[in-house]
XYZ file of C-alpha atoms in Angstrom:
585
model
C -141.566 146.795 81.304
C -137.822 147.150 80.773
C -137.836 143.930 78.742
C -140.577 145.266 76.465
C -138.687 148.532 76.033
C -135.529 146.673 75.017
C -137.475 144.424 72.623
C -139.147 147.447 71.046
C -135.867 149.332 70.715
C -133.985 146.391 69.196
C -136.871 145.544 66.856
C -137.036 149.171 65.757
C -133.278 149.394 65.198
C -133.318 146.315 62.976
C -136.236 147.793 61.036
C -134.417 151.130 60.791
C -131.519 149.569 58.895
C -133.608 147.206 56.774
C -134.519 147.657 53.067
C -137.999 148.916 53.959
C -136.468 152.201 55.152
C -134.708 152.971 51.853
C -137.548 154.934 50.150
C -137.524 157.472 52.994
C -133.757 158.087 52.988
C -133.605 160.658 50.126
C -136.208 162.813 51.870
C -134.360 162.555 55.186
C -131.006 163.337 53.538
C -132.179 166.404 51.619
C -134.904 167.819 53.864
C -133.526 166.768 57.216
C -129.806 166.891 56.583
C -128.675 169.102 53.737
C -131.233 171.849 54.368
C -130.120 172.182 57.980
C -126.459 172.637 57.041
C -124.838 175.747 58.503
C -124.183 178.322 55.750
C -120.666 179.669 55.439
C -119.401 183.064 54.300
C -116.223 183.439 52.199
C -114.178 186.627 52.419
C -112.026 188.193 49.698
C -108.332 187.974 50.450
C -107.568 191.484 49.111
C -110.310 193.452 50.767
C -111.778 191.464 53.552
C -115.255 192.023 52.170
C -117.813 189.493 51.165
C -118.203 188.953 47.435
C -121.668 188.732 46.004
C -120.736 185.678 43.978
C -119.419 183.662 46.916
C -121.873 184.817 49.595
C -124.573 182.250 50.169
C -128.200 183.189 50.235
C -129.096 183.690 53.890
C -131.319 180.902 55.176
C -133.288 180.580 58.378
C -133.361 176.803 58.569
C -132.778 175.822 62.220
C -130.045 173.418 63.164
C -132.669 171.469 65.085
C -134.516 170.511 61.884
C -133.323 166.844 61.765
C -134.413 166.353 65.373
C -137.805 167.942 64.683
C -138.415 165.664 61.691
C -137.531 162.541 63.658
C -139.605 163.708 66.637
C -142.578 164.266 64.349
C -142.130 160.812 62.822
C -141.975 159.112 66.236
C -145.031 160.966 67.558
C -147.054 160.403 64.380
C -146.179 156.713 64.026
C -146.961 156.023 67.685
C -150.308 157.803 67.658
C -151.429 156.482 64.264
C -150.447 152.889 65.041
C -151.993 152.709 68.486
C -154.966 155.054 68.268
C -155.550 155.772 64.577
C -157.740 152.739 63.922
C -159.852 153.361 67.028
C -160.313 157.050 66.216
C -161.344 156.392 62.638
C -163.766 153.694 63.754
C -165.403 156.091 66.205
C -165.659 158.759 63.512
C -166.881 156.257 60.927
C -164.066 157.104 58.515
C -162.146 154.732 56.191
C -159.051 153.159 57.724
C -156.731 154.681 55.098
C -157.727 158.316 55.760
C -154.640 159.012 57.881
C -152.353 157.528 55.250
C -153.883 159.712 52.546
C -153.629 162.734 54.825
C -149.914 162.021 55.284
C -149.425 161.685 51.523
C -151.163 165.018 50.944
C -148.967 166.688 53.571
C -145.826 165.370 51.860
C -147.017 166.509 48.446
C -147.980 170.001 49.683
C -144.672 170.520 51.482
C -142.870 169.310 48.367
C -144.720 171.775 46.169
C -143.988 174.539 48.667
C -140.258 173.817 48.462
C -140.369 174.150 44.688
C -142.758 177.134 44.430
C -142.176 179.755 47.158
C -145.446 181.553 46.351
C -147.369 178.355 47.023
C -145.501 178.012 50.298
C -146.623 181.502 51.290
C -150.236 180.505 50.531
C -149.845 177.515 52.861
C -148.468 179.787 55.565
C -151.116 182.508 55.230
C -153.896 180.820 57.261
C -151.432 180.512 60.143
C -149.892 183.970 59.916
C -151.801 185.109 62.995
C -149.747 182.704 65.139
C -146.550 184.589 66.138
C -143.370 182.720 65.155
C -145.317 179.534 64.522
C -145.750 179.547 60.767
C -145.629 176.049 59.158
C -142.681 177.029 56.958
C -141.024 173.893 55.566
C -137.729 175.778 55.736
C -138.030 176.713 59.373
C -138.935 173.425 60.947
C -139.511 169.806 60.239
C -142.095 168.634 62.736
C -144.937 168.806 60.173
C -142.831 166.844 57.697
C -142.120 164.262 60.389
C -145.836 163.965 61.130
C -146.505 163.298 57.440
C -143.738 160.705 57.200
C -144.952 158.927 60.346
C -148.462 158.576 58.928
C -147.260 156.893 55.721
C -144.262 155.030 57.157
C -144.823 151.281 56.810
C -142.035 149.374 58.582
C -141.117 145.803 57.782
C -143.400 143.282 59.413
C -142.220 141.314 62.401
C -143.375 140.046 65.792
C -142.907 143.403 67.513
C -144.947 145.271 64.923
C -147.544 142.480 64.929
C -148.022 142.838 68.681
C -148.301 146.625 68.350
C -150.811 146.350 65.508
C -152.951 143.850 67.377
C -152.961 146.037 70.485
C -154.010 149.052 68.450
C -156.683 147.232 66.477
C -158.226 145.540 69.517
C -158.127 148.627 71.710
C -156.154 146.797 74.407
C -153.743 149.694 74.897
C -151.939 149.988 78.185
C -148.655 151.363 79.418
C -146.861 148.250 78.145
C -148.033 148.687 74.542
C -147.334 152.429 74.624
C -143.789 151.717 75.819
C -143.348 149.002 73.186
C -144.637 151.235 70.396
C -142.653 154.296 71.453
C -139.374 152.413 71.799
C -139.972 150.665 68.470
C -140.547 154.040 66.783
C -137.452 155.515 68.441
C -135.358 152.515 67.452
C -136.520 152.723 63.836
C -136.010 156.503 63.729
C -132.540 156.534 65.292
C -130.734 155.355 62.115
C -132.687 157.998 60.180
C -131.443 160.689 62.561
C -127.861 159.494 62.135
C -128.359 159.622 58.361
C -129.786 163.165 58.536
C -126.937 164.419 60.707
C -124.434 162.783 58.367
C -126.122 164.524 55.436
C -125.806 167.858 57.228
C -122.121 167.230 57.866
C -121.523 166.397 54.222
C -123.385 169.508 53.099
C -121.283 171.712 55.363
C -118.081 170.292 53.956
C -118.999 170.278 50.254
C -119.005 173.742 48.714
C -121.500 172.771 45.997
C -124.195 172.229 48.622
C -123.543 175.626 50.195
C -123.738 177.505 46.910
C -126.836 175.821 45.501
C -129.356 176.076 48.272
C -132.183 176.997 45.920
C -131.452 173.933 43.799
C -131.393 171.791 46.929
C -134.852 173.056 47.926
C -136.230 172.210 44.499
C -134.594 168.783 44.528
C -135.949 168.091 48.010
C -139.420 169.085 46.856
C -139.247 166.801 43.810
C -138.032 163.878 45.929
C -140.827 164.459 48.447
C -143.502 164.530 45.747
C -141.967 161.434 44.123
C -142.134 159.597 47.468
C -145.815 160.524 47.865
C -146.638 159.346 44.322
C -144.590 156.187 44.755
C -146.423 155.332 47.970
C -149.771 155.744 46.224
C -148.785 153.073 43.690
C -146.843 150.898 46.208
C -143.636 151.382 44.205
C -141.386 151.194 47.298
C -142.444 147.537 47.629
C -140.888 146.838 44.226
C -137.656 148.423 45.412
C -137.669 146.357 48.577
C -138.231 143.139 46.630
C -135.374 143.978 44.265
C -132.885 144.486 47.104
C -131.677 141.499 49.166
C -132.975 141.558 52.720
C -129.633 141.988 54.461
C -131.307 142.066 57.899
C -133.068 138.722 57.547
C -130.640 136.998 59.912
C -131.267 139.540 62.659
C -135.015 139.398 62.049
C -134.948 135.616 62.263
C -133.113 135.757 65.598
C -135.782 138.098 66.967
C -138.690 136.125 65.508
C -137.496 132.826 66.993
C -136.481 134.138 70.402
C -138.482 132.439 73.140
C -138.032 135.482 75.366
C -139.533 137.737 72.686
C -142.425 135.343 72.084
C -143.189 135.181 75.786
C -142.936 138.927 76.307
C -145.111 139.772 73.302
C -147.591 136.924 73.818
C -147.304 136.100 70.121
C -150.341 134.573 68.473
C -152.538 137.370 69.760
C -152.729 139.725 72.708
C -155.296 138.744 75.284
C -158.374 140.948 75.302
C -161.886 140.912 76.713
C -163.163 138.953 73.705
C -160.655 136.098 73.745
C -159.644 135.836 77.410
C -161.809 132.733 78.005
C -160.566 130.688 75.034
C -158.018 129.067 77.341
C -160.953 127.275 79.010
C -161.112 125.013 75.953
C -158.778 122.045 75.686
C -157.270 121.366 72.283
C -159.131 118.445 70.714
C -161.363 117.694 73.704
C -163.683 114.708 73.201
C -166.704 116.477 74.703
C -168.218 119.919 74.374
C -166.705 122.634 76.558
C -167.608 126.283 77.219
C -164.942 128.836 76.315
C -166.677 132.214 76.316
C -168.368 134.212 73.585
C -166.803 133.872 70.158
C -164.456 136.782 69.329
C -165.372 138.968 66.373
C -164.334 138.343 62.796
C -162.522 141.625 62.211
C -160.499 143.670 59.714
C -161.291 141.412 56.759
C -159.960 142.716 53.439
C -162.447 140.881 51.211
C -165.146 138.214 51.306
C -165.778 135.416 48.813
C -168.926 133.310 48.409
C -171.272 135.792 50.055
C -174.031 137.683 48.199
C -172.354 140.701 46.639
C -169.253 140.102 48.759
C -171.010 141.439 51.864
C -169.272 140.729 55.189
C -170.601 138.320 57.801
C -171.105 139.310 61.413
C -171.174 136.443 63.914
C -173.887 138.253 65.868
C -176.188 137.821 62.868
C -175.725 134.046 62.975
C -177.382 133.431 66.343
C -179.463 130.285 66.059
C -176.931 128.641 63.759
C -173.983 126.448 64.640
C -170.797 128.046 63.235
C -167.509 126.404 62.312
C -164.543 128.731 61.755
C -161.760 127.133 59.740
C -158.437 129.008 59.811
C -156.472 127.956 56.726
C -153.897 128.986 54.098
C -154.182 127.635 50.594
C -150.591 126.405 50.100
C -150.485 124.655 53.491
C -150.567 120.901 52.864
C -152.042 120.319 56.323
C -154.950 122.569 55.358
C -155.309 120.826 51.992
C -155.780 117.503 53.753
C -158.282 119.050 56.146
C -160.434 120.839 53.553
C -162.253 117.716 52.223
C -163.645 117.146 55.727
C -164.777 120.765 56.059
C -166.422 120.853 52.631
C -168.155 117.532 53.392
C -169.563 118.942 56.652
C -170.744 122.044 54.809
C -172.558 119.952 52.218
C -174.079 117.549 54.729
C -175.185 119.965 57.449
C -175.789 123.346 55.835
C -179.539 122.783 55.571
C -179.595 121.554 59.175
C -178.219 124.863 60.479
C -174.413 124.683 60.127
C -172.588 127.784 58.846
C -168.982 127.173 57.846
C -166.678 130.200 57.448
C -163.165 129.852 56.106
C -160.792 132.466 57.554
C -157.882 132.571 55.113
C -154.860 133.679 57.155
C -151.819 133.892 54.860
C -148.575 132.175 55.702
C -146.758 133.647 52.687
C -146.959 137.057 51.046
C -148.333 135.569 47.801
C -151.260 134.129 49.744
C -152.548 137.673 50.267
C -153.483 138.013 46.592
C -157.284 137.701 46.295
C -157.031 136.084 42.858
C -154.759 133.345 44.195
C -157.086 132.616 47.119
C -160.190 132.619 44.917
C -158.591 130.208 42.446
C -157.541 127.891 45.282
C -160.995 127.991 46.877
C -162.573 127.040 43.560
C -160.009 124.280 43.056
C -160.758 122.778 46.490
C -164.504 122.979 45.939
C -165.087 125.505 48.718
C -168.599 126.905 48.474
C -168.902 128.359 51.958
C -167.928 132.007 52.743
C -164.213 132.794 52.836
C -162.794 135.839 54.667
C -159.405 137.230 53.615
C -157.650 137.922 56.905
C -154.561 139.411 55.254
C -153.434 141.337 58.344
C -154.030 138.326 60.613
C -156.377 140.479 62.691
C -159.002 137.765 63.175
C -156.224 135.188 63.580
C -154.801 137.169 66.507
C -158.234 138.024 67.898
C -158.647 134.254 68.352
C -155.072 133.961 69.666
C -154.565 131.315 67.045
C -151.218 129.688 66.284
C -151.979 126.874 63.842
C -152.896 126.023 60.256
C -155.509 124.556 60.167
C -157.508 125.400 63.290
C -161.202 124.764 63.883
C -163.394 126.745 66.298
C -166.891 125.340 66.846
C -169.467 127.902 68.029
C -172.943 127.033 69.292
C -176.249 128.704 68.417
C -175.867 131.156 71.322
C -172.459 132.366 70.096
C -170.320 130.481 72.623
C -167.134 128.669 71.596
C -167.641 124.993 72.505
C -164.711 123.200 70.861
C -161.241 124.019 69.530
C -159.073 121.733 67.434
C -155.572 122.759 66.347
C -153.985 121.034 63.373
C -155.128 117.986 61.433
C -156.903 114.867 62.550
C -159.616 113.759 64.954
C -162.289 114.677 62.407
C -164.741 112.097 63.745
C -164.797 113.887 67.116
C -165.352 117.290 65.515
C -168.214 115.931 63.399
C -169.773 114.243 66.434
C -169.754 117.572 68.283
C -171.199 119.395 65.257
C -174.105 116.949 65.279
C -174.633 117.419 69.036
C -174.797 121.200 68.701
C -177.171 121.031 65.737
C -179.497 118.781 67.734
C -179.371 121.095 70.765
C -180.130 124.125 68.580
C -183.069 122.341 66.926
C -184.184 119.192 68.768
C -186.448 118.155 65.910
C -183.791 118.368 63.207
C -183.218 115.273 61.038
C -179.532 114.824 60.401
C -178.028 112.811 57.553
C -175.618 109.984 58.225
C -172.111 110.977 59.260
C -169.961 111.908 56.272
C -167.345 109.255 56.926
C -164.626 111.056 54.939
C -161.401 109.060 55.192
C -158.872 110.533 57.612
C -155.542 110.694 55.785
C -153.745 112.557 58.529
C -150.186 111.205 58.637
C -148.323 110.303 61.773
C -146.361 113.544 62.045
C -143.797 111.982 64.328
C -142.914 109.567 61.511
C -142.539 112.100 58.667
C -140.271 115.034 57.926
C -141.608 118.354 59.133
C -142.598 120.996 56.588
C -139.387 122.406 55.131
C -139.296 126.129 54.334
C -136.669 127.428 51.935
C -136.906 131.222 52.404
C -134.108 132.849 54.381
C -136.242 134.042 57.313
C -138.362 130.880 57.525
C -135.799 128.263 56.615
C -136.160 124.891 58.295
C -134.003 121.755 58.053
C -131.053 123.291 56.176
C -127.967 121.120 56.776
C -125.321 123.013 54.792
C -122.424 124.936 56.282
C -123.011 128.135 54.312
C -124.522 131.369 55.639
C -128.234 131.000 54.844
C -129.246 134.657 54.633
C -130.867 136.748 51.918
C -128.849 137.569 48.810
C -126.873 135.824 46.084
C -124.960 132.861 47.502
C -122.937 129.889 46.243
C -123.567 126.475 47.812
C -121.924 123.052 47.655
C -123.164 119.677 48.876
C -121.525 118.657 52.172
C -119.736 115.340 52.604
C -122.545 113.989 54.796
C -126.194 114.917 55.253
C -128.447 114.019 58.213
C -131.980 112.651 57.771
C -134.884 115.076 57.382
C -132.719 117.860 55.928
C -131.957 119.584 52.634
C -128.772 121.037 51.125
C -128.116 123.194 48.062
C -125.577 123.134 45.248
C -124.766 125.888 42.771
C -125.595 129.583 42.673
C -128.842 130.668 44.330
C -130.581 133.922 45.183
C -132.298 133.758 48.565
C -135.180 136.000 49.613
C -137.200 135.956 52.800
C -139.956 133.934 51.091
C -138.254 131.728 48.484
C -135.085 130.757 46.638
C -134.367 130.828 42.909
C -131.341 129.780 40.820
C -128.966 132.568 39.861
C -128.314 132.095 36.165
C -127.974 128.368 35.545
C -130.006 125.597 37.189
C -129.727 125.073 40.935
C -129.742 121.728 42.712
C -131.360 120.573 45.958
C -130.758 117.277 47.751
C -133.515 116.329 50.187
C -133.481 113.514 52.735
C -137.052 112.787 53.781
C -139.481 110.438 55.535
C -142.968 110.469 54.050
C -145.337 108.711 51.692
C -145.980 111.932 49.764
C -143.591 114.772 48.931
C -144.842 118.033 47.452
C -143.113 121.292 46.569
C -144.542 124.828 46.517
C -143.280 126.472 43.308
C -143.937 129.580 41.236
C -142.603 131.374 38.162
C -141.989 129.858 34.745
C -139.590 127.026 33.961
C -138.902 123.372 34.658
C -138.187 121.309 37.754
C -136.565 117.907 37.324
C -136.402 115.450 40.187
C -134.924 111.996 40.699
C -136.118 109.438 43.254
C -135.995 105.640 43.380
C -134.004 105.549 40.160
C -136.627 107.445 38.149
C -136.293 110.959 36.743
C -139.289 113.155 35.955
C -139.781 116.759 34.838
C -142.666 119.081 35.639
C -143.529 122.406 34.024
C -144.021 125.339 36.366
C -145.995 128.294 35.078
C -147.862 130.881 37.132
C -148.529 131.875 40.700
C -147.328 129.740 43.633
C -148.878 126.302 43.776
C -148.246 122.942 45.359
C -146.817 120.278 43.012
C -146.668 116.574 43.874
C -143.209 115.069 43.356
C -143.774 111.507 44.578
C -146.293 109.310 46.346
C -145.953 105.852 47.867
C -148.311 103.496 49.690
C -146.452 103.673 52.986
C -144.162 106.105 54.769
C -140.636 105.568 53.507
C -137.229 107.151 54.007
C -135.412 108.256 50.907
C -133.360 110.860 49.071
C -134.744 113.215 46.442
C -132.551 115.138 44.025
C -134.211 118.236 42.574
C -132.934 120.463 39.769
C -134.696 123.818 39.709
C -134.581 125.617 36.389
C -133.965 129.303 35.837
C -137.045 131.442 36.416
C -138.592 129.147 39.040
C -139.055 130.166 42.673
C -139.047 127.403 45.286
C -140.872 128.105 48.558
C -141.046 124.871 50.534
C -141.279 121.077 50.682
C -144.366 119.613 52.326
C -144.858 116.015 53.369
C -147.740 113.614 53.804
């Protein structure tokens, strides 16, 4: 329990100093800090009286206001995150009701700060409660509740574990402790900022003399935050600012102790507790409990009218769930087998469902996924699992991953990663025959298995600062504008950079002029995930070629050989192009 508390607190602290907190800071500074500043009274030197000009307008803002705001934020965030989804499901309300309620609270309090008469109208229904009027000047708990409902912290393993616990209803003392300490950790920097704002206001005369102007400014900022959140404008701000906490986040994400404590890949629940009874890639059918639900899907493709699919409605059919992401080269090699099975066995009772679980932020865009599905010839239903809710409900950890479910709804086979397609197809045929003994099956598809020997090729190489793999340079590889130079030596299966680059958590792009990458690889195919608009020139085996990049992220083939070979690839990335990763076949 102590370990979870420390993980939650540290994860929250890192989040509390990250760029995702910036949109909230003006509200905290003005409403939590400046408004709680202690007013001062200036006396005339010649009479000892108080001059009307210098005397501040008497305020009744309590000194405890910053603490009340932060307390409200912690309470609201904890309750909304853990219990909000369950409550709304029970009531049959949309999942964004609490967020909209928080936005309305912020807007109303903001208007009340600007227009005192409106504030009195807000107070009137509560005037019968002695000394408990919801005056925005007198306290901050209501404001904290509103902020907690709309506060969206940066994603990470701690928040993922909290979200999964809340969405699955598996809420115990451990998840409450984790959530509470995370909220406290994230709120602590905000409290320090509010107290600092109060100290500044007490020392700067202009703040003391212009309290009415401060109220109006605070109200405008609060309304602006509410409007900005409606249109997701804070996300633009966060993308424009380098993620200066990426190094800390990466340390947390990759910590084995954190992974073990949080049970990353999905918290165990009553639906998925028996999945461990299946052996990865078993040659024969096994029995691994009832199939967990497909849940929290943002959108469906290839279903009539986009209607969702419930596994309970598919009893009598054999179901294959394919967890995939469209830019994942491993998934791209797997898809021809899945589409072939769909074509061959659909009429015999097979229902294939693609669960698109994004690996990158750009893979959450429905248009990108739809275009990729069309490109790969996917005609079976595709579920957009943008929050990885179904992914975690299956405790999945791999792209691709196949879960084979029999006609009674029991998971009978699990295969993580590529390969062994003949076994999966054999088991599909067995289940179809068991479900309908008289069924006439076509010949096996016989799709060629192009799965490479992964021990003989370079592992997928991510270029973003928080996901980076195989970087062999000596420079600090964190988010922001950096200058790189090729080292004197470079190990196999690594990349290095040269020139000026801007690194983000997802990708890298040249700063100004072209940027250069030198890649040492082992593979028979090298591809690169690119986006933006510009050119990429690459040199390998004495030949130089240029490709045009234009549009959303996509996978571009750089070279292909008959056999796995070791080599060096020099890449020049033009201005305006974002590079996400190298993938190998």
